[in-house]
Amino acid sequence: MARTKDPAIRELLIERAAHMLRAREPITLRSVVAETGVSTMAVYTYFGGMDGLWRAMRQEGFTRLAARLATVGETADPVRDLAALGAAYVGNAGAHPDLYRIMFDAGFDLEDPAAADESLHHLVRAVERARAAGRFRADVVATDLATQTWIAGHGLASLVTGGPLPAEAFGYGIPLLTALFTSAGDSAERCRRSVEAGWF
Amino acid sequence: MARTKDPAIRELLIERAAHMLRAREPITLRSVVAETGVSTMAVYTYFGGMDGLWRAMRQEGFTRLAARLATVGETADPVRDLAALGAAYVGNAGAHPDLYRIMFDAGFDLEDPAAADESLHHLVRAVERARAAGRFRADVVATDLATQTWIAGHGLASLVTGGPLPAEAFGYGIPLLTALFTSAGDSAERCRRSVEAGWF
DNA sequence: GCACTTAACATAGCATCGCTATGCTATGTT
DNA sequence: AACATAGCATAGCGATGCTATGTTAAGTGC
């Protein structure tokens, strides 16, 4: 038919835009393509416009988050795993603060919403394992507790990456998760040890 | 000396910009001053530019939050008051979602940072009262628990106003705060009643 | 009460923004 | 070999935030 798109260019533009975001440089149509050899039209060919580029960067953020959550293995202590997932979540936000910030900026929708849900499912499964292991009460609704864990993790990540709280505030994750999991039925002392073992 | 600024114009522009923000209309230099009779220069006279206008709107958000928190009185049950402060916080975010979103957008600093801290002090004082009343353990650090309450409240407010969670998710505030305050030493059943009494 | 000073004001214009229309080029198909 | 078509580069459009410039009007000193 005709010429085919070069995936390398798409990757190059996302990479460059993400780098400029990290360097706090203004991300404009012309500044992104500058010194890349490609013209401004490439942004429209590959992303349909600047909105599409931002969408792709958000997707990139969720992809990295999913990759990091995937590195958290399953041990014999599901509560530790749950805390480790929370630590991985805020750790990812701390490692890529600019990427994390745009992930939750409203106005754009994701290319692949399922990828975002997938991340929450990691938490849900860990809660279910903890409940099955007798650490949580039988009446604990897995999605509810997982969502509450997410809320705490996001509040922490958002306030630290946003500036109001210093990086040391990441430590609040331990008492927050301990309170949450203890409230779900885990014994206080055992919960504290598990959370501390999983956190960072 | 010369002509003096008219505070009414400043208020008019903030009001109009906030209204346009609520209506999801693009807030531009020219669109803000349109149909107001004033010229584009007014934005520079009163705010020094568009950044200043956004700063003023953020300040307006913190002012409204402070006003709402101030309506929460002190009762004989400090844990109820603490929950009521949390409810007022997320309630304010739900009432003014667009204003809340820009409050925590990085890049700008507040005109009056002390006003933001003042809000957190409401929580700190409530924690101190609860500790003094014997509801919390003596070793509870008031600023730590207040910050954790803020983290939970902000996570909830942020995820709901941002879109990922529906408005019904505001209900997660009850188990979140109950877990937090129970972990601080309050008895489970009594804590649950206090939080439910103070929430919304 | 008049003249002077000075800050607020309106207008016009600048560089740059995202985006689109228009040919040209190169690649895959027949 | 000839065609069809998608990617590409260029130029230009309306709109953006901002600034330079001249004018106007309010406050001050005599």
Coordinates of C-alpha atoms (C1' of nucleotides) in Angstrom, one line a residue:
Chain A
M1 CA 0.0 0.0 0.0
A2 CA 2.3 2.7 1.2
R3 CA 5.0 3.6 3.7
T4 CA 4.6 2.1 7.1
K5 CA 5.1 3.7 10.5
D6 CA 8.4 3.3 12.3
P7 CA 7.8 2.2 15.9
A8 CA 11.2 3.5 16.8
I9 CA 10.1 7.0 16.2
R10 CA 7.1 6.6 18.4
E11 CA 9.3 5.3 21.2
L12 CA 11.9 8.1 20.6
L13 CA 9.3 10.8 21.0
I14 CA 7.8 9.3 24.2
E15 CA 11.3 8.8 25.6
R16 CA 12.3 12.4 24.7
A17 CA 9.1 13.9 26.1
A18 CA 9.5 11.9 29.3
H19 CA 13.0 13.1 29.6
M20 CA 12.0 16.7 29.1
L21 CA 9.2 16.3 31.7
R22 CA 11.8 15.0 34.2
A23 CA 14.1 18.0 33.4
R24 CA 11.2 20.4 34.0
E25 CA 11.5 21.7 30.4
P26 CA 8.4 22.9 28.7
I27 CA 6.9 20.2 26.5
T28 CA 5.7 21.8 23.3
L29 CA 5.0 20.4 19.9
R30 CA 8.1 22.0 18.4
S31 CA 10.4 21.5 21.3
V32 CA 9.7 17.7 21.4
V33 CA 10.6 17.2 17.8
A34 CA 13.6 19.6 17.8
E35 CA 16.9 17.9 17.3
T36 CA 15.3 14.6 16.5
G37 CA 15.3 15.0 12.7
V38 CA 11.6 14.3 12.5
S39 CA 9.0 17.1 11.7
T40 CA 6.1 18.3 13.8
M41 CA 3.8 16.1 11.7
A42 CA 5.3 13.0 13.3
V43 CA 3.4 13.8 16.5
Y44 CA 0.2 13.8 14.5
T45 CA 1.0 10.7 12.6
Y46 CA 1.9 8.7 15.7
F47 CA -0.2 10.3 18.4
G48 CA -2.9 12.3 16.7
G49 CA -1.7 15.5 18.5
M50 CA -0.2 16.6 21.7
D51 CA -3.1 15.2 23.7
G52 CA -2.2 11.8 22.3
L53 CA 1.5 12.2 23.3
W54 CA 0.4 13.0 26.9
R55 CA -1.9 10.0 26.9
A56 CA 1.0 7.8 25.7
M57 CA 3.2 9.2 28.5
R58 CA 0.4 8.4 31.1
Q59 CA 0.2 4.9 29.7
E60 CA 4.0 4.7 30.0
G61 CA 3.6 5.6 33.7
F62 CA 1.0 2.9 34.3
T63 CA 3.2 0.4 32.4
R64 CA 6.2 1.1 34.6
L65 CA 4.0 0.9 37.7
A66 CA 2.6 -2.5 36.6
A67 CA 6.2 -3.7 35.9
R68 CA 7.3 -2.7 39.4
L69 CA 4.3 -4.3 41.0
A70 CA 5.0 -7.4 39.1
T71 CA 8.5 -7.7 40.7
V72 CA 6.8 -8.2 44.1
G73 CA 6.7 -11.9 44.6
E74 CA 4.4 -14.0 46.7
T75 CA 5.9 -15.2 50.0
A76 CA 4.5 -17.3 52.8
D77 CA 3.4 -14.0 54.5
P78 CA 0.6 -12.4 52.5
V79 CA 0.4 -9.4 54.7
R80 CA 4.1 -8.7 54.1
D81 CA 3.4 -9.0 50.4
L82 CA 0.5 -6.6 50.7
A83 CA 2.8 -4.1 52.4
A84 CA 5.5 -4.7 49.8
L85 CA 2.9 -3.9 47.0
G86 CA 2.2 -0.6 48.8
A87 CA 5.9 0.1 49.1
A88 CA 6.3 -0.6 45.4
Y89 CA 3.5 1.7 44.6
V90 CA 4.9 4.7 46.5
G91 CA 8.4 3.7 45.6
N92 CA 7.5 4.0 41.9
A93 CA 5.9 7.4 42.5
G94 CA 9.1 8.5 44.2
A95 CA 11.3 7.2 41.4
H96 CA 9.2 8.8 38.7
P97 CA 7.4 11.8 40.4
D98 CA 6.6 13.7 37.2
L99 CA 5.2 10.6 35.5
Y100 CA 3.2 9.8 38.5
R101 CA 1.7 13.3 38.7
I102 CA 0.4 13.3 35.1
M103 CA -1.0 9.8 35.6
F104 CA -3.8 11.2 37.8
D105 CA -4.3 14.5 36.0
A106 CA -7.9 14.5 34.8
G107 CA -8.9 15.4 31.3
F108 CA -7.4 12.5 29.5
D109 CA -8.5 8.9 29.5
L110 CA -6.1 6.1 29.2
E111 CA -5.3 4.2 26.0
D112 CA -5.8 0.9 27.9
P113 CA -7.9 1.3 31.0
A114 CA -7.6 -2.4 31.8
A115 CA -3.9 -1.9 32.5
A116 CA -4.8 0.5 35.3
D117 CA -7.3 -1.9 36.8
E118 CA -4.7 -4.7 36.6
S119 CA -2.6 -2.9 39.2
L120 CA -5.4 -2.8 41.7
H121 CA -6.0 -6.5 41.1
H122 CA -2.5 -7.2 42.5
L123 CA -3.7 -5.7 45.8
V124 CA -7.0 -7.6 45.7
R125 CA -5.3 -10.9 45.2
A126 CA -2.9 -10.2 48.1
V127 CA -5.9 -9.4 50.4
E128 CA -7.6 -12.6 49.4
R129 CA -4.6 -14.6 50.2
A130 CA -4.2 -12.9 53.6
R131 CA -7.9 -13.6 54.3
A132 CA -7.5 -17.2 53.2
A133 CA -4.5 -17.6 55.5
G134 CA -6.6 -16.5 58.4
R135 CA -4.8 -13.2 58.8
F136 CA -7.9 -11.2 58.0
R137 CA -11.5 -11.7 59.1
A138 CA -13.7 -13.8 56.8
D139 CA -16.1 -10.9 56.3
V140 CA -13.4 -8.6 54.9
V141 CA -14.4 -7.5 51.4
A142 CA -11.2 -7.9 49.3
T143 CA -11.9 -5.0 46.9
D144 CA -12.8 -2.7 49.7
L145 CA -9.6 -3.2 51.7
A146 CA -7.6 -3.1 48.5
T147 CA -9.1 0.2 47.6
Q148 CA -8.5 1.6 51.0
T149 CA -4.9 0.5 50.7
W150 CA -4.7 2.2 47.4
I151 CA -6.3 5.4 48.9
A152 CA -3.6 5.5 51.6
G153 CA -0.8 4.8 49.1
H154 CA -2.0 7.4 46.7
G155 CA -2.5 10.1 49.3
L156 CA 1.0 9.5 50.5
A157 CA 2.5 9.4 47.0
S158 CA 0.5 12.5 45.9
L159 CA 1.4 14.7 48.8
V160 CA 5.1 13.8 48.6
T161 CA 5.5 14.1 44.8
G162 CA 3.3 17.2 44.9
G163 CA 5.5 18.9 47.3
P164 CA 3.5 19.5 50.5
L165 CA 5.2 16.6 52.4
P166 CA 9.0 15.8 52.3
A167 CA 10.3 12.5 51.1
E168 CA 10.8 11.3 54.7
A169 CA 7.0 11.2 54.9
F170 CA 7.1 8.0 52.9
G171 CA 7.7 6.4 56.3
Y172 CA 4.1 7.1 57.3
G173 CA 3.2 4.2 55.0
I174 CA 4.1 1.8 57.8
P175 CA 1.7 3.0 60.5
L176 CA -1.0 3.7 57.9
L177 CA -0.9 0.1 56.5
T178 CA -0.5 -1.4 59.9
A179 CA -3.6 0.4 61.2
L180 CA -5.5 -0.7 58.1
F181 CA -4.5 -4.4 58.2
T182 CA -4.8 -4.6 62.0
S183 CA -8.3 -3.3 61.6
A184 CA -9.0 -6.0 59.1
G185 CA -8.3 -8.6 61.7
D186 CA -4.6 -9.2 61.8
S187 CA -3.0 -9.3 65.3
A188 CA -1.3 -6.0 66.2
E189 CA 2.3 -7.3 66.8
R190 CA 2.3 -9.8 63.9
C191 CA 0.9 -7.2 61.5
R192 CA 3.6 -4.6 62.5
R193 CA 6.4 -7.1 61.8
S194 CA 4.9 -8.1 58.5
V195 CA 4.4 -4.5 57.3
E196 CA 7.9 -3.5 58.4
A197 CA 9.3 -6.6 56.6
G198 CA 7.5 -5.7 53.3
W199 CA 8.0 -1.9 53.4
F200 CA 10.9 -0.7 51.2
Chain B
M1 CA 0.1 59.8 44.0
A2 CA -1.9 58.2 41.3
R3 CA -4.9 56.0 40.7
T4 CA -5.6 53.3 43.2
K5 CA -6.5 49.6 42.5
D6 CA -10.1 48.7 42.8
P7 CA -10.4 45.5 44.9
A8 CA -13.7 44.8 43.3
I9 CA -12.0 44.2 40.0
R10 CA -9.6 41.7 41.6
E11 CA -12.5 39.9 43.2
L12 CA -14.5 40.0 40.0
L13 CA -11.7 38.3 38.0
I14 CA -11.2 35.6 40.6
E15 CA -14.9 34.9 40.8
R16 CA -15.2 34.8 37.0
A17 CA -12.2 32.5 36.5
A18 CA -13.4 30.2 39.2
H19 CA -16.8 30.1 37.6
M20 CA -15.3 29.2 34.2
L21 CA -13.1 26.6 35.9
R22 CA -16.3 25.0 37.3
A23 CA -18.0 25.2 33.9
R24 CA -15.0 23.4 32.3
E25 CA -14.4 26.4 30.0
P26 CA -10.8 27.2 29.0
I27 CA -9.3 29.9 31.2
T28 CA -7.3 32.2 29.0
L29 CA -6.1 35.7 29.4
R30 CA -8.6 37.1 26.9
S31 CA -11.5 34.8 27.8
V32 CA -11.3 35.8 31.5
V33 CA -11.5 39.6 30.8
A34 CA -14.1 39.2 28.0
E35 CA -17.5 40.8 28.8
T36 CA -16.1 42.3 32.0
G37 CA -15.4 45.7 30.6
V38 CA -11.7 45.6 31.8
S39 CA -8.8 45.0 29.5
T40 CA -6.2 42.3 29.4
M41 CA -3.8 44.5 31.3
A42 CA -6.0 44.3 34.4
V43 CA -4.7 40.7 34.9
Y44 CA -1.2 42.0 35.0
T45 CA -2.1 45.0 37.2
Y46 CA -3.8 42.8 39.8
F47 CA -2.1 39.5 39.5
G48 CA 1.1 40.1 37.5
G49 CA 0.0 37.6 34.9
M50 CA -1.9 34.4 34.4
D51 CA 0.3 32.5 36.9
G52 CA -0.8 35.0 39.5
L53 CA -4.4 34.5 38.7
W54 CA -4.0 30.7 39.2
R55 CA -2.2 31.4 42.4
A56 CA -5.0 33.6 43.6
M57 CA -7.5 30.8 42.8
R58 CA -5.5 28.3 44.7
Q59 CA -5.5 30.7 47.6
E60 CA -9.2 31.0 47.3
G61 CA -9.4 27.2 47.5
F62 CA -7.5 27.1 50.7
T63 CA -9.5 30.0 52.1
R64 CA -12.8 28.1 51.5
L65 CA -11.3 24.9 53.0
A66 CA -10.2 26.9 56.1
A67 CA -13.7 28.4 56.4
R68 CA -15.3 25.0 56.2
L69 CA -13.0 23.5 58.7
A70 CA -13.8 26.4 61.0
T71 CA -17.4 25.4 61.1
V72 CA -16.6 22.2 62.8
G73 CA -17.1 22.9 66.4
E74 CA -15.6 21.1 69.4
T75 CA -17.9 18.7 71.2
A76 CA -17.3 16.5 74.2
D77 CA -16.2 13.7 71.9
P78 CA -12.8 14.7 70.3
V79 CA -12.6 11.6 68.1
R80 CA -16.0 12.6 66.6
D81 CA -14.6 16.1 66.0
L82 CA -11.6 14.6 64.3
A83 CA -13.8 12.5 62.0
A84 CA -15.9 15.6 61.4
L85 CA -12.8 17.5 60.3
G86 CA -11.9 14.7 57.9
A87 CA -15.5 14.7 56.6
A88 CA -15.3 18.5 56.2
Y89 CA -12.1 18.1 54.3
V90 CA -13.3 15.6 51.7
G91 CA -16.7 17.3 51.7
N92 CA -15.1 20.5 50.6
A93 CA -13.2 18.7 47.9
G94 CA -16.5 17.1 46.7
A95 CA -18.2 20.5 46.7
H96 CA -15.4 22.3 44.8
P97 CA -13.6 19.5 42.9
D98 CA -12.0 21.8 40.3
L99 CA -10.7 24.2 43.0
Y100 CA -9.4 21.3 45.0
R101 CA -7.6 19.8 42.0
I102 CA -5.6 23.0 41.3
M103 CA -4.8 23.4 45.0
F104 CA -2.4 20.5 44.8
D105 CA -1.0 21.0 41.3
A106 CA 2.7 21.6 41.7
G107 CA 4.5 24.4 40.1
F108 CA 3.0 27.3 41.9
D109 CA 3.5 28.3 45.5
L110 CA 0.9 29.8 47.7
E111 CA 0.6 33.5 48.4
D112 CA 0.2 32.7 52.1
P113 CA 1.7 29.3 53.0
A114 CA 0.7 29.8 56.6
A115 CA -3.0 29.5 55.6
A116 CA -2.4 26.0 54.4
D117 CA -0.6 25.0 57.6
E118 CA -3.4 26.4 59.6
S119 CA -5.7 23.8 58.2
L120 CA -3.5 21.0 59.4
H121 CA -3.3 22.6 62.9
H122 CA -7.1 22.0 63.2
L123 CA -6.4 18.3 63.0
V124 CA -3.4 18.5 65.3
R125 CA -5.4 20.2 68.0
A126 CA -8.2 17.7 67.7
V127 CA -5.7 14.8 68.1
E128 CA -4.2 16.5 71.2
R129 CA -7.6 16.8 72.7
A130 CA -8.4 13.2 72.1
R131 CA -5.1 12.2 73.6
A132 CA -5.7 14.4 76.6
A133 CA -9.1 12.8 77.0
G134 CA -7.5 9.4 77.2
R135 CA -8.9 8.2 73.9
F136 CA -5.4 7.9 72.4
R137 CA -2.2 6.5 73.9
A138 CA 0.1 9.0 75.6
D139 CA 2.9 8.2 73.2
V140 CA 0.9 9.3 70.1
V141 CA 2.6 12.1 68.3
A142 CA -0.1 14.6 67.5
T143 CA 1.4 15.9 64.2
D144 CA 2.2 12.4 63.0
L145 CA -1.4 11.1 63.5
A146 CA -2.8 14.4 62.1
T147 CA -0.6 14.0 59.0
Q148 CA -1.7 10.4 58.5
T149 CA -5.3 11.5 58.8
W150 CA -4.6 14.2 56.1
I151 CA -2.9 11.6 53.9
A152 CA -6.0 9.4 54.0
G153 CA -8.3 12.3 53.5
H154 CA -6.3 13.6 50.6
G155 CA -6.0 10.2 48.9
L156 CA -9.7 9.8 49.1
A157 CA -10.5 13.4 47.9
S158 CA -7.9 13.2 45.1
L159 CA -9.0 9.8 43.7
V160 CA -12.7 10.9 43.8
T161 CA -12.3 14.4 42.3
G162 CA -9.7 13.0 39.9
G163 CA -12.1 10.5 38.4
P164 CA -10.7 7.0 39.3
L165 CA -13.2 6.5 42.1
P166 CA -16.9 7.3 42.2
A167 CA -18.4 9.7 44.7
E168 CA -19.7 6.7 46.7
A169 CA -16.1 6.0 47.6
F170 CA -16.3 8.9 50.1
G171 CA -17.7 6.3 52.4
Y172 CA -14.3 4.6 52.7
G173 CA -13.5 7.5 55.0
I174 CA -15.2 5.8 57.8
P175 CA -13.2 2.5 57.9
L176 CA -10.0 4.4 57.1
L177 CA -10.3 6.8 60.0
T178 CA -11.7 4.1 62.3
A179 CA -8.6 2.0 61.6
L180 CA -6.3 4.9 62.1
F181 CA -7.8 6.1 65.4
T182 CA -8.2 2.6 66.7
S183 CA -4.6 2.0 66.0
A184 CA -3.9 5.2 68.1
G185 CA -5.4 3.5 71.1
D186 CA -9.1 4.2 71.0
S187 CA -11.3 1.2 71.7
A188 CA -12.8 -0.4 68.6
E189 CA -16.5 -0.1 69.2
R190 CA -16.3 3.4 70.8
C191 CA -14.1 4.6 67.9
R192 CA -16.5 3.3 65.3
R193 CA -19.5 5.1 66.9
S194 CA -17.5 8.4 67.2
V195 CA -16.3 8.3 63.6
E196 CA -19.8 7.5 62.3
A197 CA -21.2 10.3 64.3
G198 CA -18.7 12.8 62.9
W199 CA -18.6 11.6 59.3
F200 CA -20.9 13.7 57.0
Chain C
dG1 C1' -7.1 75.7 43.4
dC2 C1' -3.7 74.7 40.3
dA3 C1' 0.2 72.0 38.7
dC4 C1' 2.9 67.9 39.2
dT5 C1' 3.5 63.1 39.8
dT6 C1' 2.5 58.5 39.1
dA7 C1' 0.0 54.3 38.8
dA8 C1' -3.9 52.3 36.3
dC9 C1' -5.7 51.8 31.8
dA10 C1' -6.5 50.6 26.6
dT11 C1' -4.4 49.5 22.4
dA12 C1' -1.4 47.3 19.4
dG13 C1' 2.0 44.2 18.4
dC14 C1' 5.5 40.3 19.5
dA15 C1' 7.0 35.4 19.8
dT16 C1' 5.2 31.1 20.3
dC17 C1' 1.6 27.8 20.9
dG18 C1' -1.2 23.6 18.8
dC19 C1' -3.0 22.4 14.7
dT20 C1' -4.1 21.8 9.5
dA21 C1' -3.9 22.3 4.5
dT22 C1' -1.1 21.2 0.7
dG23 C1' 2.3 19.0 -2.2
dC24 C1' 6.0 15.7 -2.4
dT25 C1' 8.2 11.3 -1.5
dA26 C1' 8.7 6.7 -0.8
dT27 C1' 6.9 2.1 -0.2
dG28 C1' 3.8 -1.8 -0.9
dT29 C1' 0.6 -3.9 -4.4
dT30 C1' -1.0 -5.5 -8.8
Chain D
dA1 C1' 6.4 -1.2 -14.8
dA2 C1' 2.6 1.6 -13.2
dC3 C1' -0.4 2.8 -9.7
dA4 C1' -2.2 3.8 -5.1
dT5 C1' -1.5 5.4 -0.6
dA6 C1' 0.4 6.5 3.8
dG7 C1' 4.2 9.0 5.8
dC8 C1' 6.6 13.3 5.6
dA9 C1' 8.2 18.5 5.3
dT10 C1' 6.7 23.1 4.7
dA11 C1' 4.0 27.0 5.3
dG12 C1' 0.5 29.3 7.4
dC13 C1' -3.7 29.9 10.5
dG14 C1' -6.0 31.4 14.8
dA15 C1' -5.1 31.9 19.5
dT16 C1' -2.1 32.1 23.4
dG17 C1' 0.6 34.8 27.2
dC18 C1' 3.0 38.8 27.6
dT19 C1' 5.1 43.5 26.8
dA20 C1' 5.9 48.1 24.9
dT21 C1' 3.7 52.6 24.4
dG22 C1' 0.8 56.3 24.9
dT23 C1' -3.2 58.1 27.5
dT24 C1' -6.0 59.1 31.4
dA25 C1' -7.2 60.0 36.0
dA26 C1' -6.5 60.0 40.9
dG27 C1' -3.6 61.6 44.8
dT28 C1' 0.0 65.2 46.6
dG29 C1' 2.3 69.6 47.5
dC30 C1' 2.4 74.4 47.1

